CSV table of C-alpha atoms in Angstrom, one decimal:
chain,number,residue,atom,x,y,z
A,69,UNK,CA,0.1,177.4,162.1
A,70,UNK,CA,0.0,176.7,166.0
A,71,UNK,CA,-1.3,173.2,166.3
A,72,UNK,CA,-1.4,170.3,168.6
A,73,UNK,CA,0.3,172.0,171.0
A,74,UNK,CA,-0.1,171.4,175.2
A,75,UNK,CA,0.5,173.5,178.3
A,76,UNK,CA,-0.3,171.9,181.9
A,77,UNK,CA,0.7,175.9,182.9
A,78,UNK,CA,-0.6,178.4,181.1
A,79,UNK,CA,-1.3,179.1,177.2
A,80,UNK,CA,-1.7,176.0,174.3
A,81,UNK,CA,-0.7,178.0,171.7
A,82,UNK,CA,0.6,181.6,172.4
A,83,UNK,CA,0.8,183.7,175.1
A,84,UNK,CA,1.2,187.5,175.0
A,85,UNK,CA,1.9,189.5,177.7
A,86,UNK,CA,4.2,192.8,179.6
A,87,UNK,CA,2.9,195.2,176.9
A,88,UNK,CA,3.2,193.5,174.2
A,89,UNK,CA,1.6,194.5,170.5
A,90,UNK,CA,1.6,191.7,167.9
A,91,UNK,CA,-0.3,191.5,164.9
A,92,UNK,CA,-1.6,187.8,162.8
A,93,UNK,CA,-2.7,187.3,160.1
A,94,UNK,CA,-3.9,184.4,158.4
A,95,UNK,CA,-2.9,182.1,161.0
A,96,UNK,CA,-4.1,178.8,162.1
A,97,UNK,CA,-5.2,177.9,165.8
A,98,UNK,CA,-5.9,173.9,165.8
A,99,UNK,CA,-6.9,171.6,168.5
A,100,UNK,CA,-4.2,172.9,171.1
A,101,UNK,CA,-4.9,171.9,174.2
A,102,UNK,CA,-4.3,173.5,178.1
A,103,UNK,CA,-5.0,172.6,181.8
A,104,UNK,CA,-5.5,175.6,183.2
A,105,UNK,CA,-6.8,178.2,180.7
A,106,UNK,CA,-6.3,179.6,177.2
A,107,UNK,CA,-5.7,176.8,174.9
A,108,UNK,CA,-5.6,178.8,172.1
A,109,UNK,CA,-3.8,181.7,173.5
A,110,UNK,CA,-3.9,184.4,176.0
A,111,UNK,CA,-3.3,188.4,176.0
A,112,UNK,CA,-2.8,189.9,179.1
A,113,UNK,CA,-0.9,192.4,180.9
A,114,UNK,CA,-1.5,196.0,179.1
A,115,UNK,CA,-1.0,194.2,175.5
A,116,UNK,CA,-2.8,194.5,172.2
A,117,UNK,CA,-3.4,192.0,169.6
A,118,UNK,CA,-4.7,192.3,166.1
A,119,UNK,CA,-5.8,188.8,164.3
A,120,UNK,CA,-7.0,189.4,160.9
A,121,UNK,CA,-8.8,186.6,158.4
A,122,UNK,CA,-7.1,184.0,161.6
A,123,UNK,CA,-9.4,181.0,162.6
A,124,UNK,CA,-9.2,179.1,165.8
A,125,UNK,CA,-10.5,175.5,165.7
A,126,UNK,CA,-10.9,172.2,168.1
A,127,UNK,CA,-8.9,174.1,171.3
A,128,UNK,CA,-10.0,172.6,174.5
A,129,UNK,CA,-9.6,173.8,177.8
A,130,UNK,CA,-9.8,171.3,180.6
A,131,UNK,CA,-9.6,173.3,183.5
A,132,UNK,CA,-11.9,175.8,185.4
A,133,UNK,CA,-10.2,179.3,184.6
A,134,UNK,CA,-12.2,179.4,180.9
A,135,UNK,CA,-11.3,180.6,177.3
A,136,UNK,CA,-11.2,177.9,174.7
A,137,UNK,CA,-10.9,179.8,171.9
A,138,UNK,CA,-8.5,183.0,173.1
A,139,UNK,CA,-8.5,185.2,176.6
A,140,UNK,CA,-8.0,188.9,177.0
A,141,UNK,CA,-7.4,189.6,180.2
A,142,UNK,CA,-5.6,192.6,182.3
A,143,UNK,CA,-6.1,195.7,180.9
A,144,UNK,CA,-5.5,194.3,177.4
A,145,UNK,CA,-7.3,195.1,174.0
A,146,UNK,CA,-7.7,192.2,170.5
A,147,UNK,CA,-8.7,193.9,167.6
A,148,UNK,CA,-9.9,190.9,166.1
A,149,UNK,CA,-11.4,190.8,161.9
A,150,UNK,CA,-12.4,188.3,159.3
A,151,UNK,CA,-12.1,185.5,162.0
A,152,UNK,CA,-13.3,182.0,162.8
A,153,UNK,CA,-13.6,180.5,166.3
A,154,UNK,CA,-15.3,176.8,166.0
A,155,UNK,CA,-15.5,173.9,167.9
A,156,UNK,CA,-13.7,175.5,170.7
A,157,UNK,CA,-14.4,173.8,174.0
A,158,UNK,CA,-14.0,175.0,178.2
A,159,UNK,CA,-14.8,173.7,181.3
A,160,UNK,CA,-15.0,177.5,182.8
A,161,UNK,CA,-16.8,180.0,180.7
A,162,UNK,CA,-16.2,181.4,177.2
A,163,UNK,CA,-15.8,178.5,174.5
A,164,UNK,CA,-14.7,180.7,171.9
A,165,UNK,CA,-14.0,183.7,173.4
A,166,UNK,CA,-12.9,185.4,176.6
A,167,UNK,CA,-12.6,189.1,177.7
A,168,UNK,CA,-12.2,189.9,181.4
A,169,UNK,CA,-10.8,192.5,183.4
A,170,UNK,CA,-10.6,196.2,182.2
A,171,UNK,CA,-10.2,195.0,178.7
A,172,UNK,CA,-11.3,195.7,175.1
A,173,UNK,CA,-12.5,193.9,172.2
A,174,UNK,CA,-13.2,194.3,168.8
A,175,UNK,CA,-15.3,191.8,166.8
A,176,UNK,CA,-15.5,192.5,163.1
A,177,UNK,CA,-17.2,190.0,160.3
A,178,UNK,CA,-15.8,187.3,162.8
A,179,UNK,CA,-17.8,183.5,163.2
A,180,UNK,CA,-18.8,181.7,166.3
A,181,UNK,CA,-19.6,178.1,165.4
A,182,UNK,CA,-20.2,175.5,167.9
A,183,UNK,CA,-18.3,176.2,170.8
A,184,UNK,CA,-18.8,174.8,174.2
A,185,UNK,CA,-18.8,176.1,177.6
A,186,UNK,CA,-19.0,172.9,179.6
A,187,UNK,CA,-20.1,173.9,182.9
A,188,UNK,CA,-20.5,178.1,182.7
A,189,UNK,CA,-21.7,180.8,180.7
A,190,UNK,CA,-20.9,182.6,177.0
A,191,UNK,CA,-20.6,179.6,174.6
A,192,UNK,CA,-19.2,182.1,172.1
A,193,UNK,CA,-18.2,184.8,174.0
A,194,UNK,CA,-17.6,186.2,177.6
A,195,UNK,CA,-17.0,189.5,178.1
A,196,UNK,CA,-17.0,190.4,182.2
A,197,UNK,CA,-15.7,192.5,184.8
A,198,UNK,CA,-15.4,196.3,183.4
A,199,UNK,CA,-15.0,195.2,180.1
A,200,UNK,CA,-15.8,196.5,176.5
A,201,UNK,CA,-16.5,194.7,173.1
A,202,UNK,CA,-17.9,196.2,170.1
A,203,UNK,CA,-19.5,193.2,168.1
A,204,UNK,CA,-20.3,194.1,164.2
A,205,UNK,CA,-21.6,192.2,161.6
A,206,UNK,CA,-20.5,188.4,163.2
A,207,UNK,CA,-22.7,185.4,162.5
A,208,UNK,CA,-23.1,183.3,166.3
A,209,UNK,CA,-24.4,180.0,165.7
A,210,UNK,CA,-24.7,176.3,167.4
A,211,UNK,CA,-23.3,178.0,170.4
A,212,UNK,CA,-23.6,175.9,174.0
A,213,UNK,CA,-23.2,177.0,177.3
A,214,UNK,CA,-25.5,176.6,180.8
A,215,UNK,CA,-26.2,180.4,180.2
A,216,UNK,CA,-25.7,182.6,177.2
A,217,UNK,CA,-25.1,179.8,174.8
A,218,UNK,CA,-23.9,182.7,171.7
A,219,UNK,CA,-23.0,185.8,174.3
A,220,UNK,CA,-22.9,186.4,178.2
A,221,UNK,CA,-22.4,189.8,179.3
A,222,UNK,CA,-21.9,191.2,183.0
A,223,UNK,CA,-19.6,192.4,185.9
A,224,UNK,CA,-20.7,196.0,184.9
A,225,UNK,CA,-19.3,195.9,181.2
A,226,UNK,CA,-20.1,197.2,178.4
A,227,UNK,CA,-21.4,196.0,174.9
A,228,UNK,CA,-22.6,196.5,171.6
A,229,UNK,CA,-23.4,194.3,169.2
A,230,UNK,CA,-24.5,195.4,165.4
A,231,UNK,CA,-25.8,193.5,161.8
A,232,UNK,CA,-25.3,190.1,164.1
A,233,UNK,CA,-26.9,187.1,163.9
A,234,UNK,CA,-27.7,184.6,166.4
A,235,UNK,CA,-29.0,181.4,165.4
A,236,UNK,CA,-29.5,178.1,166.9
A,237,UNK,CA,-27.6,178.9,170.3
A,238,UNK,CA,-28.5,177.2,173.1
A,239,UNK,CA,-28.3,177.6,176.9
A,240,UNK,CA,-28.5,174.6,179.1
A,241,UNK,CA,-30.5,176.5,182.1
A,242,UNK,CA,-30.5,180.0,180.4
A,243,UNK,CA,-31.0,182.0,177.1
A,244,UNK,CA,-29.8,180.4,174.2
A,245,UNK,CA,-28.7,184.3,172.8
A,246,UNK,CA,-27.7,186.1,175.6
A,247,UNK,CA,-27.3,187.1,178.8
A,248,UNK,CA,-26.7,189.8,180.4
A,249,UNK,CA,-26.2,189.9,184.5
A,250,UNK,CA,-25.0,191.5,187.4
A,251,UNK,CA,-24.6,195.0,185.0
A,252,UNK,CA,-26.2,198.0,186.8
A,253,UNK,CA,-23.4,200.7,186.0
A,254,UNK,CA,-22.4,199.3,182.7
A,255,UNK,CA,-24.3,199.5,179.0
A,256,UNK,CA,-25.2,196.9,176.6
A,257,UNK,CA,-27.0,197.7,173.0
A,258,UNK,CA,-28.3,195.2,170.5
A,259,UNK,CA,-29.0,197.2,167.0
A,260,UNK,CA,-30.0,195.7,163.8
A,261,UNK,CA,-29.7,192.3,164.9
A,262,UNK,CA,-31.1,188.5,164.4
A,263,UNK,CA,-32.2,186.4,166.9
A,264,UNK,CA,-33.8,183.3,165.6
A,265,UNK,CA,-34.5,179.6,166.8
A,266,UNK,CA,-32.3,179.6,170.4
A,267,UNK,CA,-33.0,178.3,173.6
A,268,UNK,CA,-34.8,177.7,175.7
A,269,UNK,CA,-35.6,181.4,175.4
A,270,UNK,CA,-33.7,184.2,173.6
A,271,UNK,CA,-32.5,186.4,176.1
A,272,UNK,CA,-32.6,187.2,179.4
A,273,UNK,CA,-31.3,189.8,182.1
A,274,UNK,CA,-30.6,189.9,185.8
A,275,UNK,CA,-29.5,193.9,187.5
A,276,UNK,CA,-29.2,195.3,183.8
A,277,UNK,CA,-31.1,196.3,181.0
A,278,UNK,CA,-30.4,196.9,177.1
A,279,UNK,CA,-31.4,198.9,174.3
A,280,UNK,CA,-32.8,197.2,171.4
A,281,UNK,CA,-33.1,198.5,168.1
Protein backbone atom coordinates (compact mmCIF):
# COMPACT_ATOMS: atom_id res chain seq x y z
CA UNK A 1 0.00 0.00 0.00
CA UNK A 2 1.81 3.29 -1.29
CA UNK A 3 -0.23 6.12 0.12
CA UNK A 4 -0.07 9.75 1.08
CA UNK A 5 3.23 9.98 -0.08
CA UNK A 6 4.98 13.45 -1.61
CA UNK A 7 7.89 14.21 -4.04
CA UNK A 8 8.68 17.98 -4.99
CA UNK A 9 11.45 15.87 -7.47
CA UNK A 10 10.35 13.20 -9.17
CA UNK A 11 7.87 10.07 -8.35
CA UNK A 12 4.91 10.17 -5.37
CA UNK A 13 4.94 6.75 -4.99
CA UNK A 14 7.52 4.62 -6.89
CA UNK A 15 9.91 5.10 -9.31
CA UNK A 16 11.42 2.39 -11.59
CA UNK A 17 14.13 2.87 -13.62
CA UNK A 18 18.10 1.57 -15.15
CA UNK A 19 16.41 -1.71 -16.50
CA UNK A 20 14.57 -2.51 -13.98
CA UNK A 21 11.68 -5.46 -14.07
CA UNK A 22 9.33 -5.55 -11.12
CA UNK A 23 6.08 -7.13 -10.88
CA UNK A 24 2.71 -5.89 -8.28
CA UNK A 25 0.21 -7.33 -7.46
CA UNK A 26 -2.70 -6.32 -5.53
CA UNK A 27 -1.21 -3.20 -4.52
CA UNK A 28 -2.72 0.06 -3.54
CA UNK A 29 -1.87 3.57 -5.12
CA UNK A 30 -3.66 6.36 -2.93
CA UNK A 31 -3.81 10.00 -3.16
CA UNK A 32 0.16 10.42 -3.49
CA UNK A 33 1.01 13.49 -4.51
CA UNK A 34 4.13 15.11 -6.87
CA UNK A 35 5.35 18.55 -8.24
CA UNK A 36 6.80 17.63 -11.21
CA UNK A 37 5.34 14.39 -12.64
CA UNK A 38 4.25 10.88 -11.80
CA UNK A 39 2.46 10.93 -8.57
CA UNK A 40 1.65 7.57 -8.61
CA UNK A 41 4.81 6.28 -10.10
CA UNK A 42 7.07 6.28 -12.98
CA UNK A 43 8.91 3.52 -15.36
CA UNK A 44 11.52 4.65 -17.30
CA UNK A 45 14.82 3.89 -18.59
CA UNK A 46 14.58 0.35 -20.60
CA UNK A 47 12.34 -1.14 -17.60
CA UNK A 48 9.35 -3.32 -17.51
CA UNK A 49 6.51 -3.38 -15.11
CA UNK A 50 3.73 -5.84 -14.61
CA UNK A 51 0.65 -4.59 -12.20
CA UNK A 52 -1.86 -7.20 -11.85
CA UNK A 53 -5.56 -6.67 -10.02
CA UNK A 54 -3.49 -3.01 -8.60
CA UNK A 55 -5.68 0.18 -8.42
CA UNK A 56 -4.38 3.71 -8.38
CA UNK A 57 -6.70 6.22 -6.72
CA UNK A 58 -6.86 10.29 -5.82
CA UNK A 59 -2.88 10.89 -7.21
CA UNK A 60 -2.46 14.31 -8.24
CA UNK A 61 0.05 15.89 -10.24
CA UNK A 62 0.65 19.55 -9.84
CA UNK A 63 3.07 20.28 -12.25
CA UNK A 64 3.17 20.55 -16.14
CA UNK A 65 5.22 17.25 -17.11
CA UNK A 66 1.69 14.95 -16.85
CA UNK A 67 0.87 11.44 -15.56
CA UNK A 68 -1.51 11.28 -12.59
CA UNK A 69 -2.08 7.95 -12.53
CA UNK A 70 1.47 6.15 -13.66
CA UNK A 71 4.14 7.22 -16.66
CA UNK A 72 6.02 5.00 -18.92
CA UNK A 73 8.51 6.71 -20.38
CA UNK A 74 12.08 5.83 -22.28
CA UNK A 75 11.98 2.84 -23.99
CA UNK A 76 10.01 1.14 -21.14
CA UNK A 77 7.09 -1.50 -21.38
CA UNK A 78 3.87 -1.96 -18.21
CA UNK A 79 2.05 -4.87 -18.74
CA UNK A 80 -0.74 -3.75 -16.84
CA UNK A 81 -4.21 -6.35 -15.90
CA UNK A 82 -7.28 -6.37 -13.81
CA UNK A 83 -6.56 -2.65 -12.82
CA UNK A 84 -8.20 0.53 -11.63
CA UNK A 85 -7.00 4.11 -12.28
CA UNK A 86 -9.72 6.63 -10.66
CA UNK A 87 -9.86 10.01 -9.70
CA UNK A 88 -6.38 10.54 -10.80
CA UNK A 89 -5.64 14.21 -11.51
CA UNK A 90 -2.63 16.29 -13.82
CA UNK A 91 -2.02 19.59 -14.78
CA UNK A 92 -0.02 18.25 -18.08
CA UNK A 93 -1.72 15.46 -19.93
CA UNK A 94 -2.70 11.90 -19.05
CA UNK A 95 -4.80 11.74 -15.71
CA UNK A 96 -4.67 8.19 -15.46
CA UNK A 97 -2.25 7.10 -17.63
CA UNK A 98 0.94 8.07 -19.44
CA UNK A 99 3.01 6.40 -22.22
CA UNK A 100 5.64 8.44 -24.04
CA UNK A 101 8.69 7.85 -25.75
CA UNK A 102 9.46 4.45 -27.58
CA UNK A 103 7.44 2.62 -25.10
CA UNK A 104 4.81 -0.09 -24.72
CA UNK A 105 1.72 -0.82 -23.00
CA UNK A 106 -0.55 -3.32 -22.27
CA UNK A 107 -4.15 -2.63 -21.01
CA UNK A 108 -6.06 -5.74 -20.01
CA UNK A 109 -9.73 -5.67 -18.25
CA UNK A 110 -8.29 -2.42 -16.67
CA UNK A 111 -10.86 0.81 -15.47
CA UNK A 112 -10.49 4.45 -16.24
CA UNK A 113 -12.87 6.32 -13.98
CA UNK A 114 -12.82 10.03 -13.59
CA UNK A 115 -9.56 11.14 -14.14
CA UNK A 116 -8.58 14.66 -14.93
CA UNK A 117 -6.22 16.29 -17.25
CA UNK A 118 -6.42 19.81 -16.14
CA UNK A 119 -5.09 21.77 -18.85
CA UNK A 120 -4.03 19.01 -21.86
CA UNK A 121 -5.12 16.07 -23.49
CA UNK A 122 -5.88 12.04 -22.59
CA UNK A 123 -8.08 12.17 -19.47
CA UNK A 124 -7.50 8.42 -19.14
CA UNK A 125 -4.75 7.78 -21.25
CA UNK A 126 -1.87 9.34 -23.29
CA UNK A 127 0.03 7.41 -25.38
CA UNK A 128 2.60 9.71 -27.67
CA UNK A 129 5.75 9.89 -29.39
CA UNK A 130 6.48 6.37 -31.13
CA UNK A 131 4.66 4.57 -28.75
CA UNK A 132 2.48 1.39 -28.57
CA UNK A 133 -0.52 0.30 -26.36
CA UNK A 134 -2.79 -2.60 -26.95
CA UNK A 135 -6.09 -1.69 -25.04
CA UNK A 136 -8.54 -4.86 -24.54
CA UNK A 137 -11.67 -5.25 -22.97
CA UNK A 138 -11.17 -1.80 -20.40
CA UNK A 139 -14.31 0.16 -19.52
CA UNK A 140 -13.27 4.37 -19.95
CA UNK A 141 -15.70 6.37 -18.24
CA UNK A 142 -16.33 10.09 -16.69
CA UNK A 143 -12.96 10.84 -18.19
CA UNK A 144 -11.95 14.88 -18.54
CA UNK A 145 -9.45 16.43 -20.42
CA UNK A 146 -9.38 19.73 -23.03
CA UNK A 147 -8.95 16.99 -25.79
CA UNK A 148 -9.41 13.23 -25.68
CA UNK A 149 -11.29 13.19 -22.39
CA UNK A 150 -11.07 8.83 -22.28
CA UNK A 151 -7.84 8.42 -24.92
CA UNK A 152 -5.51 10.77 -26.93
CA UNK A 153 -3.32 9.20 -29.35
CA UNK A 154 -0.41 10.88 -31.50
CA UNK A 155 3.39 11.65 -32.21
CA UNK A 156 3.26 8.74 -34.81
CA UNK A 157 2.19 5.94 -32.36
CA UNK A 158 0.46 3.19 -32.50
CA UNK A 159 -2.82 1.80 -30.97
CA UNK A 160 -5.40 -0.63 -30.67
CA UNK A 161 -8.09 -0.73 -28.68
CA UNK A 162 -10.62 -3.98 -28.48
CA UNK A 163 -14.22 -5.03 -26.51
CA UNK A 164 -13.79 -1.23 -24.87
CA UNK A 165 -16.14 0.95 -23.73
CA UNK A 166 -16.23 4.55 -23.65
CA UNK A 167 -18.84 6.26 -21.85
CA UNK A 168 -19.54 9.62 -20.62
CA UNK A 169 -15.97 11.14 -21.46
CA UNK A 170 -15.69 14.40 -21.99
CA UNK A 171 -13.30 16.88 -23.81
CA UNK A 172 -13.27 20.52 -22.81
CA UNK A 173 -12.50 21.75 -26.61
CA UNK A 174 -12.20 18.30 -28.25
CA UNK A 175 -13.74 14.77 -28.46
CA UNK A 176 -14.91 13.41 -25.45
CA UNK A 177 -13.51 9.61 -26.76
CA UNK A 178 -10.65 10.18 -28.51
CA UNK A 179 -8.24 11.78 -30.35
CA UNK A 180 -5.90 10.97 -32.46
CA UNK A 181 -3.22 13.75 -33.93
CA UNK A 182 -0.25 14.51 -35.54
CA UNK A 183 -0.03 10.42 -36.62
CA UNK A 184 0.81 10.05 -40.35
CA UNK A 185 3.43 7.11 -40.05
CA UNK A 186 1.80 5.45 -37.11
CA UNK A 187 -1.58 3.04 -36.88
CA UNK A 188 -4.46 3.18 -34.66
CA UNK A 189 -7.53 0.53 -34.84
CA UNK A 190 -10.74 0.67 -32.82
CA UNK A 191 -12.56 -2.98 -33.10
CA UNK A 192 -15.56 -4.09 -31.33
CA UNK A 193 -15.91 -1.08 -29.39
CA UNK A 194 -18.60 1.34 -27.51
CA UNK A 195 -18.77 4.77 -27.80
CA UNK A 196 -21.75 6.26 -26.19
CA UNK A 197 -22.87 9.71 -24.61
CA UNK A 198 -19.29 11.79 -24.82
CA UNK A 199 -18.50 15.03 -25.78
CA UNK A 200 -18.83 17.39 -27.33
CA UNK A 201 -18.39 14.86 -30.18
CA UNK A 202 -16.93 11.33 -30.09
CA UNK A 203 -13.93 11.46 -31.92
CA UNK A 204 -11.87 13.25 -33.86
CA UNK A 205 -8.55 13.18 -36.02
CA UNK A 206 -5.93 15.67 -37.20
CA UNK A 207 -2.73 14.04 -39.91
CA UNK A 208 -4.04 10.37 -39.10
CA UNK A 209 -6.73 8.09 -39.69
CA UNK A 210 -8.12 4.75 -38.05
CA UNK A 211 -9.75 1.69 -38.80
CA UNK A 212 -12.97 1.01 -37.34
CA UNK A 213 -14.62 -2.17 -36.92
Amino acid sequence: RFEDNSAALGSGALDISLGSSPTFADCLFIRNQADLCCAGGTAYDNCSVQFTRCAFLGNVTSGPNGGGGFVVQLNSRADIRDCVFSGNVTAGGGGGLYCEDDDEVIVTNTTFLGNLANTFVGGGLLVARNSRADVRDCVLIGNVASGGGALWCGDDSDLTVTTATFSSNVGSVGPGALRIARNTNGTANLLNCILWNNGPIEISLNLATVTVA
